[in-house]
XYZ file of C-alpha atoms in Angstrom:
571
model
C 23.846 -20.171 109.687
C 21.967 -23.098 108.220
C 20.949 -25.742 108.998
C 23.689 -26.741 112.363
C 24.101 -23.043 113.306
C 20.647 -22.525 113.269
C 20.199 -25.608 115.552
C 22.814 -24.976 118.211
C 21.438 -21.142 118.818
C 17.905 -22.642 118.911
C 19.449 -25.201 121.482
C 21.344 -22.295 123.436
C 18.203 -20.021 123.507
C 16.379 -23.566 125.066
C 19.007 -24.091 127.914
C 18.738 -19.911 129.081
C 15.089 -19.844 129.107
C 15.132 -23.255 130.857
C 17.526 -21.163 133.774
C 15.007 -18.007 133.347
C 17.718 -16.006 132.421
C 15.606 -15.466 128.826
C 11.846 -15.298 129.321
C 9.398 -16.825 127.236
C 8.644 -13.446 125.940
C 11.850 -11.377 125.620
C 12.448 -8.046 125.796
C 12.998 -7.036 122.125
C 14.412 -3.602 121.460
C 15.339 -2.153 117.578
C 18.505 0.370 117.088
C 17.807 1.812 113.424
C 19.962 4.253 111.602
C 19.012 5.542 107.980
C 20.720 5.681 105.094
C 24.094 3.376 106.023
C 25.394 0.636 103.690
C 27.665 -1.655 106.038
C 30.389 0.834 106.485
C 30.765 0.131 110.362
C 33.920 -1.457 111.831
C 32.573 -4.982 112.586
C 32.068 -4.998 108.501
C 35.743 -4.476 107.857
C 35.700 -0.343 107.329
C 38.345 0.766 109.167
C 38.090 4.001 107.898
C 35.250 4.691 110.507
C 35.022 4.193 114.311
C 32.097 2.283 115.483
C 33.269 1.008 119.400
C 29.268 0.337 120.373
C 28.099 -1.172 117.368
C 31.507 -3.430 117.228
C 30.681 -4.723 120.560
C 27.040 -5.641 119.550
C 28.627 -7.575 116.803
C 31.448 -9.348 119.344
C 28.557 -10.227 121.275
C 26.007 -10.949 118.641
C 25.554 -12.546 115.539
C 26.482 -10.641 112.299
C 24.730 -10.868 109.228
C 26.606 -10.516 106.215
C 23.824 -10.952 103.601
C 20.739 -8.630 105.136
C 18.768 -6.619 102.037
C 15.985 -4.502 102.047
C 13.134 -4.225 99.662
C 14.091 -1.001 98.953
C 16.608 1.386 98.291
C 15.515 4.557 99.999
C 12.874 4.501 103.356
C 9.246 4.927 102.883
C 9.070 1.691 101.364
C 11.416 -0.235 103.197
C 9.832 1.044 106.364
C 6.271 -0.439 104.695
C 7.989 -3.731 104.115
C 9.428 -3.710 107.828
C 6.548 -2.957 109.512
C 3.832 -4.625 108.025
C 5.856 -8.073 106.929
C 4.907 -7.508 103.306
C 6.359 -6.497 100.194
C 5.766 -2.839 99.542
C 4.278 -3.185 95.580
C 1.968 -5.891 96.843
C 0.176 -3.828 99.092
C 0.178 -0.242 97.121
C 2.744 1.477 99.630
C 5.680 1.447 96.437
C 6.196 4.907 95.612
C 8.448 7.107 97.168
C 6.793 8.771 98.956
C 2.827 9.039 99.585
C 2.635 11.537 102.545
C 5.599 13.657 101.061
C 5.112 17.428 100.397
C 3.656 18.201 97.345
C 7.325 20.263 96.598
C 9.006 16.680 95.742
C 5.748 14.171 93.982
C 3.271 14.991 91.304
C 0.247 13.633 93.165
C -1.580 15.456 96.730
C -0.163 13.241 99.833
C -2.352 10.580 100.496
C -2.167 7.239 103.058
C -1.739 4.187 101.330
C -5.072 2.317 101.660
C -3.637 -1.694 102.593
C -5.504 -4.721 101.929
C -7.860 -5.208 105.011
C -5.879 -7.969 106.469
C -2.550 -6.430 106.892
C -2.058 -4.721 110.370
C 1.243 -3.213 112.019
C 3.046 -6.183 113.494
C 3.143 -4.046 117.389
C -0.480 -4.484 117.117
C -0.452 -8.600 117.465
C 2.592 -7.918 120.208
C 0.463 -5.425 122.074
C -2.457 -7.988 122.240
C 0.466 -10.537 123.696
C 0.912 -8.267 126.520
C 4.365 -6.685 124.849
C 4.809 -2.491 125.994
C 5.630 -1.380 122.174
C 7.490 2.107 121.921
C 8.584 3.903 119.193
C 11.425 6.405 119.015
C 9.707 8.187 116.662
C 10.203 8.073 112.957
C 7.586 5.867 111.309
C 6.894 6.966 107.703
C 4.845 3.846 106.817
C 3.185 5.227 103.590
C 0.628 5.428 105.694
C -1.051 7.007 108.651
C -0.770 4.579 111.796
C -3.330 3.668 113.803
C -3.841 4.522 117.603
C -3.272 0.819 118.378
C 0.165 0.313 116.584
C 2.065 2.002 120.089
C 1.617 1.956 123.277
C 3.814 4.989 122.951
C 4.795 7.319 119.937
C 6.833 9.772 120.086
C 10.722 11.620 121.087
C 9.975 10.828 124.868
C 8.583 7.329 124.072
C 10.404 4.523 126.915
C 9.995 1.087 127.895
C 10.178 2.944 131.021
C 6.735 3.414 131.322
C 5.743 -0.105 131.254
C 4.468 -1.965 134.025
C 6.785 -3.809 136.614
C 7.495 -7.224 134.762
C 6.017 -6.438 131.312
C 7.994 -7.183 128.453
C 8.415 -4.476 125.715
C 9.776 -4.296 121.957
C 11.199 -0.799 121.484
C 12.219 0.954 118.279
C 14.756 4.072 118.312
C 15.557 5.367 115.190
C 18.799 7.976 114.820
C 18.427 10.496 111.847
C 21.975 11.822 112.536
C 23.046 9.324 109.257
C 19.981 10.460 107.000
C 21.262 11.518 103.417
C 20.246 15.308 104.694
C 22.965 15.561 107.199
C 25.341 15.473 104.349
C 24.347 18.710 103.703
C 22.945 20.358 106.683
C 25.070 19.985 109.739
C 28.267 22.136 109.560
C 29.836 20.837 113.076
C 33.315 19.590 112.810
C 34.537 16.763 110.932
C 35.683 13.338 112.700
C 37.432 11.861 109.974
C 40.180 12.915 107.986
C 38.640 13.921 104.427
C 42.320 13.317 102.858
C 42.050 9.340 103.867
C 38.840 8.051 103.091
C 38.420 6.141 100.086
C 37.150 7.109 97.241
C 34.536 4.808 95.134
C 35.491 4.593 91.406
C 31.943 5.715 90.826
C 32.957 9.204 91.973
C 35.784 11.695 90.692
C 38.009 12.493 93.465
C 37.343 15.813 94.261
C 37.551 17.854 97.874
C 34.197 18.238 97.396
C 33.591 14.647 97.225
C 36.467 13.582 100.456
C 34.506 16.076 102.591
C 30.788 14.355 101.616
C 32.298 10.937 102.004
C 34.253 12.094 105.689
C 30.798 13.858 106.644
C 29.006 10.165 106.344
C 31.788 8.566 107.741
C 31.581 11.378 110.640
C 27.718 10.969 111.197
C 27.903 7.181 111.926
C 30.905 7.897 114.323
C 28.230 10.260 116.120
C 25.827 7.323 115.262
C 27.245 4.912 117.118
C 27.895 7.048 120.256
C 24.276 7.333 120.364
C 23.707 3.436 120.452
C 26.149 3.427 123.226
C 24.407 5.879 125.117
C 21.200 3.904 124.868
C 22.843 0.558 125.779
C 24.182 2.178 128.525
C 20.827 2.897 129.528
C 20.075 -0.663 129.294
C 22.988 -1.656 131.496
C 21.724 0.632 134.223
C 18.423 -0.398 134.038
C 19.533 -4.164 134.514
C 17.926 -5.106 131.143
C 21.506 -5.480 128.689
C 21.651 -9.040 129.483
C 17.582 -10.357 129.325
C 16.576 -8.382 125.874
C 17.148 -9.234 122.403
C 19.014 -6.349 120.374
C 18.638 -5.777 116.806
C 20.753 -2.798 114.872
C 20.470 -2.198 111.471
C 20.284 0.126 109.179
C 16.354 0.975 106.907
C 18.281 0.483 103.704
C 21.781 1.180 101.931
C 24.026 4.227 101.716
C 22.973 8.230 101.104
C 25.867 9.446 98.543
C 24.762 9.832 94.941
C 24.288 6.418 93.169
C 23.955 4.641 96.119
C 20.430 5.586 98.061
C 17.559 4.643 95.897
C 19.551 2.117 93.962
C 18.340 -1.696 93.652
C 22.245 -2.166 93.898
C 24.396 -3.653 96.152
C 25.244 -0.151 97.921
C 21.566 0.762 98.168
C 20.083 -2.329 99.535
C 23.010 -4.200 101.659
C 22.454 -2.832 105.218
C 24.569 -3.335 108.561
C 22.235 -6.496 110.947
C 23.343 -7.391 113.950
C 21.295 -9.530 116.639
C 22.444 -9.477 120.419
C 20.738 -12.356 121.728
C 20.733 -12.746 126.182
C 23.893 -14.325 127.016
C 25.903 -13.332 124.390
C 24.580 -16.632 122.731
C 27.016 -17.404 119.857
C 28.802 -13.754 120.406
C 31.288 -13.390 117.654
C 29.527 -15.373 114.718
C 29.393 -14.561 111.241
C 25.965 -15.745 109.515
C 26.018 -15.789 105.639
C 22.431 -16.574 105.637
C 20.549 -14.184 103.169
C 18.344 -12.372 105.162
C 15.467 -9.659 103.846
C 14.083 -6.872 106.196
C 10.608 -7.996 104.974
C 11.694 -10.947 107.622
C 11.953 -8.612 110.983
C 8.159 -8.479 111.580
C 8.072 -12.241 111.326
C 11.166 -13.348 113.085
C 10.269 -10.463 116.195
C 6.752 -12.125 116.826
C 8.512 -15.964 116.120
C 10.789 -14.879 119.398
C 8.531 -13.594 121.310
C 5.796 -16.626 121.078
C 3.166 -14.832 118.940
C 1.805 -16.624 116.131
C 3.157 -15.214 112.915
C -0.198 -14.340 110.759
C -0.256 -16.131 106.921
C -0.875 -13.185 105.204
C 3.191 -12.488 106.068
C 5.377 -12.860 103.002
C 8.577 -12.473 104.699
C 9.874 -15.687 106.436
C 11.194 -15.848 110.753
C 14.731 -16.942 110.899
C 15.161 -17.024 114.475
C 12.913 -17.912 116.792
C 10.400 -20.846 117.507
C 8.583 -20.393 114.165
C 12.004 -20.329 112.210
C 11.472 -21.514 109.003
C 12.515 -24.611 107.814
C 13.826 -23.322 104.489
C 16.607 -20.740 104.232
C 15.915 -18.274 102.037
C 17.741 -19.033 98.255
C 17.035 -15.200 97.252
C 16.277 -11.559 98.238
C 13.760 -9.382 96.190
C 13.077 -5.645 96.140
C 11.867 -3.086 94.201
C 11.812 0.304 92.973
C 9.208 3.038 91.564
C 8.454 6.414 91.826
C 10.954 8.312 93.809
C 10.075 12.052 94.212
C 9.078 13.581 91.462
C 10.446 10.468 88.925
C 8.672 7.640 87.904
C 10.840 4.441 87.447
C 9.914 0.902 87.565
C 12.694 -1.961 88.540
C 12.996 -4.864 90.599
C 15.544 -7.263 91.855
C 16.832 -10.758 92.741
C 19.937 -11.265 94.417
C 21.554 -14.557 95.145
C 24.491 -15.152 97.303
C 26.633 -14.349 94.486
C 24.781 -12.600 91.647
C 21.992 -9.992 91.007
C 19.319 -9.375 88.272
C 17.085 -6.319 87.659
C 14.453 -6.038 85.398
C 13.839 -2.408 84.039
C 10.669 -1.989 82.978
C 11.086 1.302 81.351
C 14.136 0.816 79.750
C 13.646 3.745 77.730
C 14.917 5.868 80.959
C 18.369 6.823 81.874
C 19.512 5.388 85.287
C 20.226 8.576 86.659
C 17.086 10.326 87.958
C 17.196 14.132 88.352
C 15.750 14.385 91.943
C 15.783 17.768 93.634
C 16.032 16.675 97.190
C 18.979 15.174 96.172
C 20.906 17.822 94.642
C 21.395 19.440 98.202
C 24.512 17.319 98.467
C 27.541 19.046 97.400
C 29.042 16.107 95.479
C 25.924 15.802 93.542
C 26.014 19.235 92.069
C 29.587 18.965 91.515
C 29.295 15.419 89.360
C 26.344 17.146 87.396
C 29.009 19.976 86.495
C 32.090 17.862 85.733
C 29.685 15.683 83.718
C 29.119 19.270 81.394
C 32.770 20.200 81.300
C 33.644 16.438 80.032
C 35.475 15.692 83.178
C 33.578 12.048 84.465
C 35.111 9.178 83.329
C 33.707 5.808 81.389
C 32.792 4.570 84.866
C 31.136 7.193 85.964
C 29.405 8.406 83.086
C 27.415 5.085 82.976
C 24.867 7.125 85.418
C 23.814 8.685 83.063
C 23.406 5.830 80.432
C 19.841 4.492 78.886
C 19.253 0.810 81.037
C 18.550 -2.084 79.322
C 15.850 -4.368 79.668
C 17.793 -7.044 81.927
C 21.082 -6.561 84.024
C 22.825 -9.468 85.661
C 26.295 -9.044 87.893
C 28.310 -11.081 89.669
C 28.442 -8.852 92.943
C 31.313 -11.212 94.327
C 33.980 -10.214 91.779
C 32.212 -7.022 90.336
C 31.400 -5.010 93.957
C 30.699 -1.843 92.225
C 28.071 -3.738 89.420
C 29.566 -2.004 86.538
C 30.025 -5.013 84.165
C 26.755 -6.273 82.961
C 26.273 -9.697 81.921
C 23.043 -10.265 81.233
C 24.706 -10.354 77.040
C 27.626 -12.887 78.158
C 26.441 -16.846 76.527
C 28.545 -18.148 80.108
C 25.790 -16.542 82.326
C 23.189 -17.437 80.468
C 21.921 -20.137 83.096
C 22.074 -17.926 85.878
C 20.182 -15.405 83.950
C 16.974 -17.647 83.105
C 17.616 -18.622 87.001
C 16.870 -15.334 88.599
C 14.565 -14.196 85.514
C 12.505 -17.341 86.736
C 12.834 -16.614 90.734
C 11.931 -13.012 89.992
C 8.690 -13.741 87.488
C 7.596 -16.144 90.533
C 8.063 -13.602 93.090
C 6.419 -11.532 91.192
C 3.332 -13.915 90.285
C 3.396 -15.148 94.010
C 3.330 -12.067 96.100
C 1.910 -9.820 93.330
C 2.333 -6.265 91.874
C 0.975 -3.014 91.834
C 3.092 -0.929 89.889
C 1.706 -1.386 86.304
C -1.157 0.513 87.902
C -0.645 4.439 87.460
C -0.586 5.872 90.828
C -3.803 8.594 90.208
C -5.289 5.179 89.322
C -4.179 3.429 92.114
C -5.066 5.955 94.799
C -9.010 6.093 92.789
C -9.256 2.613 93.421
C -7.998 2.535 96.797
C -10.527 5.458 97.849
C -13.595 3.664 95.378
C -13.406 6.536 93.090
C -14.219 9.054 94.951
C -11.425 12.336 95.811
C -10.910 11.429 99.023
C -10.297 8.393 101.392
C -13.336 6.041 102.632
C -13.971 7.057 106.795
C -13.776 3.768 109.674
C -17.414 3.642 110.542
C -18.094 4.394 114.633
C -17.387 1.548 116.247
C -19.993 -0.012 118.716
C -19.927 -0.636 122.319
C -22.594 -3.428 123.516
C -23.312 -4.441 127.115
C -21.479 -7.860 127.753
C -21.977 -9.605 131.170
C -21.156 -6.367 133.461
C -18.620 -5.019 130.713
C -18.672 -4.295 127.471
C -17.724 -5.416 124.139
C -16.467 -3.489 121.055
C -17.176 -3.810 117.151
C -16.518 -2.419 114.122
C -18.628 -2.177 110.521
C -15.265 -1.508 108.477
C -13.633 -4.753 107.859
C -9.818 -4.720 108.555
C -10.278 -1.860 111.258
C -8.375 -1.697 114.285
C -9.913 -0.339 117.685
C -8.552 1.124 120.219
C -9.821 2.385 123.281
C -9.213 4.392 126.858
C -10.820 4.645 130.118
C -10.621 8.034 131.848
C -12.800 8.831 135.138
C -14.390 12.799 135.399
C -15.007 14.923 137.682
C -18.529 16.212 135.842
C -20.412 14.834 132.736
C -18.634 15.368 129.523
C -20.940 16.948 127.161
C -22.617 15.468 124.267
C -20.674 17.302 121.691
C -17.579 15.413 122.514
C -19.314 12.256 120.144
C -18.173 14.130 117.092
C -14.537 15.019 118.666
C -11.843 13.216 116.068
C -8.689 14.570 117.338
C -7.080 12.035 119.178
C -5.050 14.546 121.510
C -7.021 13.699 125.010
C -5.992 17.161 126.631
C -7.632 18.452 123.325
C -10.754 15.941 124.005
C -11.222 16.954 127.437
C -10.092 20.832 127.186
C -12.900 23.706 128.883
C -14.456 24.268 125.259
C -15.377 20.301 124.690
C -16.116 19.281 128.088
C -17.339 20.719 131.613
C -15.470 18.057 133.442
C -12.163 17.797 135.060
C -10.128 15.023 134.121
C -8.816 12.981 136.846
C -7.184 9.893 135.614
C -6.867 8.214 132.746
C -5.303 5.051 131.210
C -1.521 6.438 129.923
C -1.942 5.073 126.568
C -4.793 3.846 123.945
C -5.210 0.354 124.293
C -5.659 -2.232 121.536
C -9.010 -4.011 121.580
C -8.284 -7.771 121.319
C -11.765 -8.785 121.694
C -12.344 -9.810 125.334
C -15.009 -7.949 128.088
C -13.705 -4.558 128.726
C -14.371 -3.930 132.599
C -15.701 -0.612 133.575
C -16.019 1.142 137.122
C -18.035 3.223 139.014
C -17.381 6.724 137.206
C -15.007 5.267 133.988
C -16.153 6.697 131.017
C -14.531 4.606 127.807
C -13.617 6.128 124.590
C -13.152 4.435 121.520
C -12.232 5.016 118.189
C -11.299 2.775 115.675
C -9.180 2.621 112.062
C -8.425 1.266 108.849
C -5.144 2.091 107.540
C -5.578 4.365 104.511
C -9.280 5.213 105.429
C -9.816 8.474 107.896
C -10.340 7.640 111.833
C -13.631 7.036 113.132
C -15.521 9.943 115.147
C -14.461 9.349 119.152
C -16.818 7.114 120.422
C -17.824 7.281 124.649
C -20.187 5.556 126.813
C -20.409 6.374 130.480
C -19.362 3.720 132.956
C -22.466 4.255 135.065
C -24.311 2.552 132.346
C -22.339 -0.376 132.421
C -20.331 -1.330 135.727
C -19.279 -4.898 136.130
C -16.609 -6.403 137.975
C -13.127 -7.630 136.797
C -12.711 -11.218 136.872
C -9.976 -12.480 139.435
């Protein structure tokens, strides 16, 4: 889409905001699946039937190059949220808050550097109603100020009349466990799907790959059903619609893979208008570049600590991206170590423990049918050559040429013709890796004592502090990097003192008969992120506060009565 493509949709997006039909801040609303490489319609997979989604993409720009940074979701959901490469900022390994059934170290929340915050936070304090439908699995715990709402009944709905919102729904229905734990009726024929030359074709294999194929079918009704919902609301044609998918596919040797099929995902924007509707955009796009390119269109500064690039928006970068990166490390209960450049054409890993096989005996996984079955055929002698490289020893470098090899089963990294390309991406990849950094020579135990300062749990977000401030008051907090977020509620009676010490952050819990002797009458809907200004209080408000550092545990609830400070708000 670069560089005249690029112009005429910043051009278009000019002349509708110049007729109002696209405010200056845009509605902005995210349609994620899990666990789906591009097999939708609009990609050219006419095995499935995707009516919704192939309407987005008639009426929206398709991306045919979008990556993630990962092959499997914790991390990629880091990357995504935060605008920063996962091993940079210790959120790598998959996963941190698992169960201790699937990872040989207690869950724990990453601890990020100080200066990386949840993108909805800097959209919040832009006036933005943020909503999330509901998965988040950051890596870490989020914050009270990341959502205005959280949860399976979160809506822009809630907003106030004229506010603009960015909205997040995320449909599980693709995740790799519905291959194995819904049993309702099959939409697709299991005798004509196609079968990948990784896999034997087996029944057992047909009915994993129809069951996939089935789920996005049921996918995609869902995403009709919400922009539906749009269309009655009067909001299809003014907000900004991204669907994609948190990484690549969820059958065996695809999820988890730094591979084409484990890190190509489905991206399509619907911009107001229909600008462009219909175009194709080769651009090579990384999901480390949605936090950016969301707060680029909707007129909030993007900070510098972001290592993903905006390519859309008023802070579009000038510079097209030559390359995509990711990475891979622990997954489950396996430690592994690769990471990846990709091209428009070719991609290199670098295996760090080379010593390993590629195959990684994970027991989530082995729920899916297919994967027991290729673990038995592999006993009885029944795989092929192409699918018993799996199970192969990795070498230190792999380069393929994804264009004429799809399936990356030809490794060229050996081959004297590639050998430009390959000190090409070994450079772009050693730069990346220099310029953004790397956490994953550090053993996790290690990694986890250093983010808590050696101790065997994680550092507590001091109480923040509420001074008097002209009439209002004014909020601070001792832990550097901590976000605060705060409520005003009026009672019917004093609270009791004991509520200082109260940590849950469920108000009915807060303000229940055995914390507090007053009845609540009102209170603000949601927690409210502090953005530094006066904070006006009334004639029987009482604020709460509490305030966070991602990785460290909350801060105590802080309150101070309004009687004690009552000011005015400003007209």
């Amino acid at each position: 889409m670069r560089p005249l493509m690029a112009f005429l949709l910043v051009c278009c997006l000019a002349e509708i905001q110049a007729q109002n039909k696209f405010p200056q801040k845009p509605n902005i609303l995210w349609i994620t699946c899990e666990d789906i490489s591009p097999f939708v319609g609009a990609y050219g997979h006419s095995e499935v039937r995707t009516p919704n989604i192939d309407r987005l993409a008639r009426e929206g720009v398709l991306y045919s190059r979008a990556y993630t940074t990962a092959g499997v979701c914790a991390p990629s959901r880091s990357a995504i949220i935060t605008g920063m490469y996962q091993q940079s900022i210790g959120t790598h390994h998959m996963r941190t808050n698992g169960s201790p059934k699937y990872q040989p170290v207690p869950p724990y929340s990453a601890v990020i550097p100080d200066y990386v915050k949840c993108f909805p936070e800097y959209l919040r304090m832009a006036g933005y109603y943020c909503t999330n439908n509901e998965k988040q699995d950051y890596q870490f715990q989020a914050p009270i100020t990341v959502w205005d709402e959280n949860g399976p009944a979160a809506s822009f709905r809630n907003r106030s009349k004229g506010q603009p919102f960015f909205a997040v729904f995320n449909f599980q229905i693709t995740h790799e466990s519905q291959l194995f734990s819904r049993k309702d009726s099959l939409l697709v024929d299991a005798d004509k799907v196609v079968v990948p030359p990784l896999y034997a074709d087996t029944k057992t294999a047909r009915r994993d790959i129809a069951r996939l194929l089935t789920n996005i079918e049921r996918m995609d009704s869902q995403v009709g059903d919400l922009l539906d919902m749009l269309r009655k609301d009067g909001l299809y044609e003014n907000t900004i619609i991204f669907f994609y998918s948190d990484h690549g596919g969820n059958l065996p040797w695809m999820k988890r893979e730094l591979l084409e099929r484990g890190t190509h995902i489905p991206f399509i924007i619907r911009f107001p208008g229909a600008v462009h509707g219909g175009t194709v955009s080769e651009e090579l796009i990384s999901a480390v570049d949605f936090a950016p390119t969301v707060l680029s269109l909707a007129g909030v500064k993007i900070p510098s600590h972001m290592q993903g690039q905006a390519f859309s928006g008023a802070q579009q970068s000038k510079k097209a991206r030559q390359y995509v990166f990711a990475a891979r490390d622990r997954m489950d209960e396996h430690y592994d170590r690769v990471r990846m450049v990709r091209d428009k054409r070719y991609r290199y890993l670098y295996n760090y423990m080379s010593e390993k096989p590629y195959y990684q005996d994970i027991s989530y996984r082995l729920s899916i049918p297919m994967m027991a079955e290729i673990l038995q055929l592999k006993e009885q002698g029944k795989l092929n050559d192409t699918q018993l490289k799996w199970f192969a020893s990795k070498p230190e470098e792999e380069l393929y040429d994804v264009a004429n090899d799809p399936y990356e089963l030809n490794n060229l990294a050996g081959d004297a013709k590639y050998i430009d390309k390959l000190i090409e991406l070994r450079a772009a990849f050693r730069q990346w890796n220099k310029t953004v950094g790397d956490m994953g020579a550090i053993p996790e135990k290690e990694m986890i004592s250093q983010m808590w300062n050696g101790r065997d749990e994680p550092p507590a977000t001091a109480l923040p502090k509420v001074v008097p401030a002209k009439g209002g008051v004014k909020l601070s907090c001792s832990t550097k990097g901590a976000s605060i977020g705060y409520r005003i509620v009026k009672l019917g009676a004093e609270p009791k003192r004991e509520m200082h010490a109260v940590t849950n952050w469920d108000i009915t819990m807060i303000f229940g008969n055995s914390v507090s002797n007053g009845q609540l009458i009102s209170a603000q809907p949601v927690w409210q992120v502090y953005d530094g200004k006066t904070i006006w209080l009334a004639q029987g408000d009482t604020l709460l506060v509490q305030a966070m550092r991602i990785g460290f545990k909350p801060s105590a609830l802080e309150y101070i009565d309004g009687k004690t400070f009552v000011g005015q708000p400003k007209n």
